[in-house]
PDB file of C-alpha atoms in Angstrom:
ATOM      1  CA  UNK A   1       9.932  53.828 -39.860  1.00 51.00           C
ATOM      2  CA  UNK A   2      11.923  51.348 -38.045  1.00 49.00           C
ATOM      3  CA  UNK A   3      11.426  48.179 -36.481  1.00 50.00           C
ATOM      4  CA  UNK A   4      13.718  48.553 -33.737  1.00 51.00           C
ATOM      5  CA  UNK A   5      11.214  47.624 -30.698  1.00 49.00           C
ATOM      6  CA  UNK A   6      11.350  43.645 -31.139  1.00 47.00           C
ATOM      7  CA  UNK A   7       8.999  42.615 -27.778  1.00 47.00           C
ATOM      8  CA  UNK A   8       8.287  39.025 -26.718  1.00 45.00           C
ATOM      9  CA  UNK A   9       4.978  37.730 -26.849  1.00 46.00           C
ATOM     10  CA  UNK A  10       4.489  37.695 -22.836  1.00 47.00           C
ATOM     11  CA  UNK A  11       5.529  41.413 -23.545  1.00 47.00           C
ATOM     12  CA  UNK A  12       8.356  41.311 -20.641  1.00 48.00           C
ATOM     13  CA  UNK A  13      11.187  41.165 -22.877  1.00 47.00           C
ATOM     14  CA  UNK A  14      12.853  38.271 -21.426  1.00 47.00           C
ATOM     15  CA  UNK A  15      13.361  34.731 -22.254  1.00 47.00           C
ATOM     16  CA  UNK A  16      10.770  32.562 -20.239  1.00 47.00           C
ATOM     17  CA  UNK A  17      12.925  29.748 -19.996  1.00 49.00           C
ATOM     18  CA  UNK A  18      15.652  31.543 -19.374  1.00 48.00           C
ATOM     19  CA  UNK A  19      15.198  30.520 -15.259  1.00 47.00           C
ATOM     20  CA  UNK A  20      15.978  34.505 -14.737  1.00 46.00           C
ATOM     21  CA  UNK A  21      12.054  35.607 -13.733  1.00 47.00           C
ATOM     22  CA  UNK A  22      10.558  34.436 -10.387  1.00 47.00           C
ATOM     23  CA  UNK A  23      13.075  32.435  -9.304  1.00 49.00           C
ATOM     24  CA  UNK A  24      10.382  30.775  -7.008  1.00 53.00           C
ATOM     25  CA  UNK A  25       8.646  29.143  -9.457  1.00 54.00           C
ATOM     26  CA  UNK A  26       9.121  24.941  -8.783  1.00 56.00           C
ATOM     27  CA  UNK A  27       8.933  24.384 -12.112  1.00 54.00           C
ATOM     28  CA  UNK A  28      12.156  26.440 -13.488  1.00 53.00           C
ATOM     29  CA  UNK A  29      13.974  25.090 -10.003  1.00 53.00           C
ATOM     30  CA  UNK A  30      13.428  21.600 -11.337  1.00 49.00           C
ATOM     31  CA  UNK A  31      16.316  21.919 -13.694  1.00 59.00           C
ATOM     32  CA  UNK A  32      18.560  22.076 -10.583  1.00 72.00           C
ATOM     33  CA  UNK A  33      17.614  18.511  -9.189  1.00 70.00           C
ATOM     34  CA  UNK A  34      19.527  15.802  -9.278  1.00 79.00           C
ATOM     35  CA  UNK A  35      17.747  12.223 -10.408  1.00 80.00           C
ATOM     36  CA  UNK A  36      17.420  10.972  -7.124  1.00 80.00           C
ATOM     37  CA  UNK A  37      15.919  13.952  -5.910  1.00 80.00           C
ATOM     38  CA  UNK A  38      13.332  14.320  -8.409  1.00 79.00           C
ATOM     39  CA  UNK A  39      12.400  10.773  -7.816  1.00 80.00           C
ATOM     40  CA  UNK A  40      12.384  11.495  -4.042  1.00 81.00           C
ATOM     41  CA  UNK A  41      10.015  14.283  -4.852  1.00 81.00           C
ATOM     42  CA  UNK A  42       7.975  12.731  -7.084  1.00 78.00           C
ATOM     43  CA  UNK A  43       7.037   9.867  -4.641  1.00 80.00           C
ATOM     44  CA  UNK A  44       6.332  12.391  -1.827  1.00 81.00           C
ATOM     45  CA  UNK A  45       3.792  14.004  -4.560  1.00 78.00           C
ATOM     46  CA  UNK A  46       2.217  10.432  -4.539  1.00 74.00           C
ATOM     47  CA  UNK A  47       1.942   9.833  -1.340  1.00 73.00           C
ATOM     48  CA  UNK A  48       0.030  12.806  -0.701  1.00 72.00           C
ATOM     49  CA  UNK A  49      -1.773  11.724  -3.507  1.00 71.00           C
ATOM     50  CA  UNK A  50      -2.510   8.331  -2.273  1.00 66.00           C
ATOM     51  CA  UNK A  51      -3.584   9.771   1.237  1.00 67.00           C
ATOM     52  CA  UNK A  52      -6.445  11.869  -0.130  1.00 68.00           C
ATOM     53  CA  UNK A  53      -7.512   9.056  -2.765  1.00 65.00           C
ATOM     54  CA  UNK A  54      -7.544   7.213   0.839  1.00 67.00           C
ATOM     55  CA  UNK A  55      -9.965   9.945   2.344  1.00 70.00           C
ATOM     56  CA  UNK A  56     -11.948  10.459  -0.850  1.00 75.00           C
ATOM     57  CA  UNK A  57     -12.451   6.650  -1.658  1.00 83.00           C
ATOM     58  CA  UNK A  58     -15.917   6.052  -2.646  1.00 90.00           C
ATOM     59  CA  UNK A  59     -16.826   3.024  -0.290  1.00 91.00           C
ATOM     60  CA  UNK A  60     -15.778   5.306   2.677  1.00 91.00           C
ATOM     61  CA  UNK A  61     -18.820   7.520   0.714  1.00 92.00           C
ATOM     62  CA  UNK A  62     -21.351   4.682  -0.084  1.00 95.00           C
ATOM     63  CA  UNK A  63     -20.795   3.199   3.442  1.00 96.00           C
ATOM     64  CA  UNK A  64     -21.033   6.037   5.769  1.00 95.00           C
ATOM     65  CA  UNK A  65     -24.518   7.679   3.694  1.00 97.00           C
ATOM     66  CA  UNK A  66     -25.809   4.177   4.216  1.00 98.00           C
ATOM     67  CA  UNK A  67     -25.123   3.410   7.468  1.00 98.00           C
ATOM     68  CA  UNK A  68     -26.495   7.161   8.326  1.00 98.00           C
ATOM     69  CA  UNK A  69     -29.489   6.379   6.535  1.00 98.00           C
ATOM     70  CA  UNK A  70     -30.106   3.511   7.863  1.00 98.00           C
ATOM     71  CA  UNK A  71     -29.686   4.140  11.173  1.00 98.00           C
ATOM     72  CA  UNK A  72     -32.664   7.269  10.703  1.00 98.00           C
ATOM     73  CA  UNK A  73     -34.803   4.889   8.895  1.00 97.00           C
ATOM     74  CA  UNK A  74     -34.133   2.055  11.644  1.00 97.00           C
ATOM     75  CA  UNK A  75     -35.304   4.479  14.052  1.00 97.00           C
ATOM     76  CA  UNK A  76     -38.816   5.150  12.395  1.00 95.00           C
ATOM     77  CA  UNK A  77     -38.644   1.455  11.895  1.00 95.00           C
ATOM     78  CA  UNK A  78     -38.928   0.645  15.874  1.00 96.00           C
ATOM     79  CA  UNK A  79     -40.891   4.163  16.235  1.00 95.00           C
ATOM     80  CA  UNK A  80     -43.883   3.157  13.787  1.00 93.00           C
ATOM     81  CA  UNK A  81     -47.089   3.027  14.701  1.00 92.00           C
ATOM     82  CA  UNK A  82     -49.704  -0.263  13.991  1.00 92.00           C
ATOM     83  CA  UNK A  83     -51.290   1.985  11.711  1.00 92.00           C
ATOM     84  CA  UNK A  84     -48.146   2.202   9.543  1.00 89.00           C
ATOM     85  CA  UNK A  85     -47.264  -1.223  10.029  1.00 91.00           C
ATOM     86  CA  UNK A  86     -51.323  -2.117   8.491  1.00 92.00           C
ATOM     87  CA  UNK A  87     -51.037   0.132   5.724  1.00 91.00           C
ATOM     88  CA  UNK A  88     -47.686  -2.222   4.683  1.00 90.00           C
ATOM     89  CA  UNK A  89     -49.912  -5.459   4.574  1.00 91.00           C
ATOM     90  CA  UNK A  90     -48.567  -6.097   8.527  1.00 91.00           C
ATOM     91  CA  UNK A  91     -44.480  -5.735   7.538  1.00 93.00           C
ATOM     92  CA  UNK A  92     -42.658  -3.258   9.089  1.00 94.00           C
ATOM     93  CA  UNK A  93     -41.084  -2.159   6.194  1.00 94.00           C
ATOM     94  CA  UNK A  94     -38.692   1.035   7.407  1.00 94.00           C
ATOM     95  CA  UNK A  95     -37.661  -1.189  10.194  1.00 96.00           C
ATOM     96  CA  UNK A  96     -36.321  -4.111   7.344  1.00 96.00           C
ATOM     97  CA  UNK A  97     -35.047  -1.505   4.793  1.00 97.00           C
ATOM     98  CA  UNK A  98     -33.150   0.011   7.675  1.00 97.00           C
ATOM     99  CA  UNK A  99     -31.445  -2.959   8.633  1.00 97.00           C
ATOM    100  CA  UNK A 100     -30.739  -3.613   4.937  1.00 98.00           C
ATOM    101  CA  UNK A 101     -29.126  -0.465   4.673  1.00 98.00           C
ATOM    102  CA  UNK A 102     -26.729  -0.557   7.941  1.00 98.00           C
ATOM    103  CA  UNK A 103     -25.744  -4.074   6.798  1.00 98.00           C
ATOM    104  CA  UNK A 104     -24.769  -2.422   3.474  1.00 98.00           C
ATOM    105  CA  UNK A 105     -22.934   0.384   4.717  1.00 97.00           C
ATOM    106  CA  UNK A 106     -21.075  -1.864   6.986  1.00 97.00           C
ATOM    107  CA  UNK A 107     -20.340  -4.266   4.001  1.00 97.00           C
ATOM    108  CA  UNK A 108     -18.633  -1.131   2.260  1.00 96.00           C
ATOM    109  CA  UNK A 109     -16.715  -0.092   5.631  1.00 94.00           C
ATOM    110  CA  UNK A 110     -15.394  -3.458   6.407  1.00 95.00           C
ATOM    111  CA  UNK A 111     -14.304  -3.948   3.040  1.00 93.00           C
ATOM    112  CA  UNK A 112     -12.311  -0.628   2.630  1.00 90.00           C
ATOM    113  CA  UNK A 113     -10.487  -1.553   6.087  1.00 89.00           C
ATOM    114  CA  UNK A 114      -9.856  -5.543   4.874  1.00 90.00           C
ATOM    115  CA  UNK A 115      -8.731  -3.951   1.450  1.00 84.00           C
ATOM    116  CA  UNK A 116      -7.282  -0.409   1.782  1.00 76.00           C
ATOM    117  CA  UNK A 117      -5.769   0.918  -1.357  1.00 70.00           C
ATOM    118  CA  UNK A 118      -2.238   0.410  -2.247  1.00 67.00           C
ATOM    119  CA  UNK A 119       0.739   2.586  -1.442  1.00 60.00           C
ATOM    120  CA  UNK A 120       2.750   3.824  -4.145  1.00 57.00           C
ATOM    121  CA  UNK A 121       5.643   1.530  -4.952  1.00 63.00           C
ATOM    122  CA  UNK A 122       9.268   3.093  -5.154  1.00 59.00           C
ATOM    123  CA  UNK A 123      11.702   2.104  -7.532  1.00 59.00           C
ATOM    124  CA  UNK A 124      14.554   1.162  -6.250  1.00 59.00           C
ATOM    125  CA  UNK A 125      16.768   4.226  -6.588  1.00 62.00           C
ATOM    126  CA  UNK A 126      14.512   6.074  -5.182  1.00 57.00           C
ATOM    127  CA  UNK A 127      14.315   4.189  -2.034  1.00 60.00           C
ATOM    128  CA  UNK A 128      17.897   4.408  -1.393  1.00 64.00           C
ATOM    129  CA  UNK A 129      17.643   8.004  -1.821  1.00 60.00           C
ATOM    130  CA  UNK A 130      14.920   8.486   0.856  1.00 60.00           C
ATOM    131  CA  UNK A 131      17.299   6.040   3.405  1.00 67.00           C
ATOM    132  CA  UNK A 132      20.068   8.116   2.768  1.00 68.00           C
ATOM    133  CA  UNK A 133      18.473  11.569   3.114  1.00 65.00           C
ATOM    134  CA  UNK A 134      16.625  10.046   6.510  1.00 66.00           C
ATOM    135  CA  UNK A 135      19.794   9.233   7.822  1.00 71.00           C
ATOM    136  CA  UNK A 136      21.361  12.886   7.223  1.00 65.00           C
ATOM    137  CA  UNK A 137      18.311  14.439   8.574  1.00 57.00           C
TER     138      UNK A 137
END
């Protein structure tokens, strides 16, 4: 008994860093870029990044829920009855919590607009290589 059947362990019998299987793969084409362009790259990656930490930041969140909340509870605020208003010792207590909660959910809005998160920063080689490959486009 011989041992001539020597398989790899992914059981395709070729080297997987050999570059030689799915050649469209970004990972095994990263070996081809230059510096500049894997820096170029890699801030394009963070700027898509950035833009949905943009869309996804939690005071957009906090704010809108609040203001939409307190907008409905606003609403049966001004719609209550005396009834209501009686049985809440004579305040009108959806009416101030309502408020409360649109002022708060405007706090969070105007406060992601005044202070909006940071781009990323580019190092300097980088930047040159993003002027130079806008200019050949």
């Amino acid at each position: 008994m011989s041992d001539h059947h020597s398989a790899s362990p992914s059981g395709s019998g070729s080297d997987p860093h050999s570059g030689s299987s799915s050649g469209g793969d970004p990972a095994r084409r990263s070996a081809h870029y230059s510096d500049k362009e894997l820096q170029e790259e890699v801030y394009e990656l963070e700027t898509k990044s950035a833009t949905a930490a943009r869309l996804f930041d939690i005071r957009r969140l906090i704010g809108g829920l609040f203001v939409v909340y307190g907008v409905i509870v606003t609403i049966a605020g001004i719609t209550a009855s005396d009834a209501d208003i009686d049985r809440a010792e004579g305040l009108n207590i959806n009416l101030w919590t309502g408020l409360s909660m649109l002022a708060l959910g405007l706090f969070f809005l105007v406060w992601l607009k005044l202070r909006p998160i940071a781009p990323p920063l580019l190092p300097p080689d980088a930047t040159d290589a993003v002027q130079e490959r806008q200019q050949g486009d």
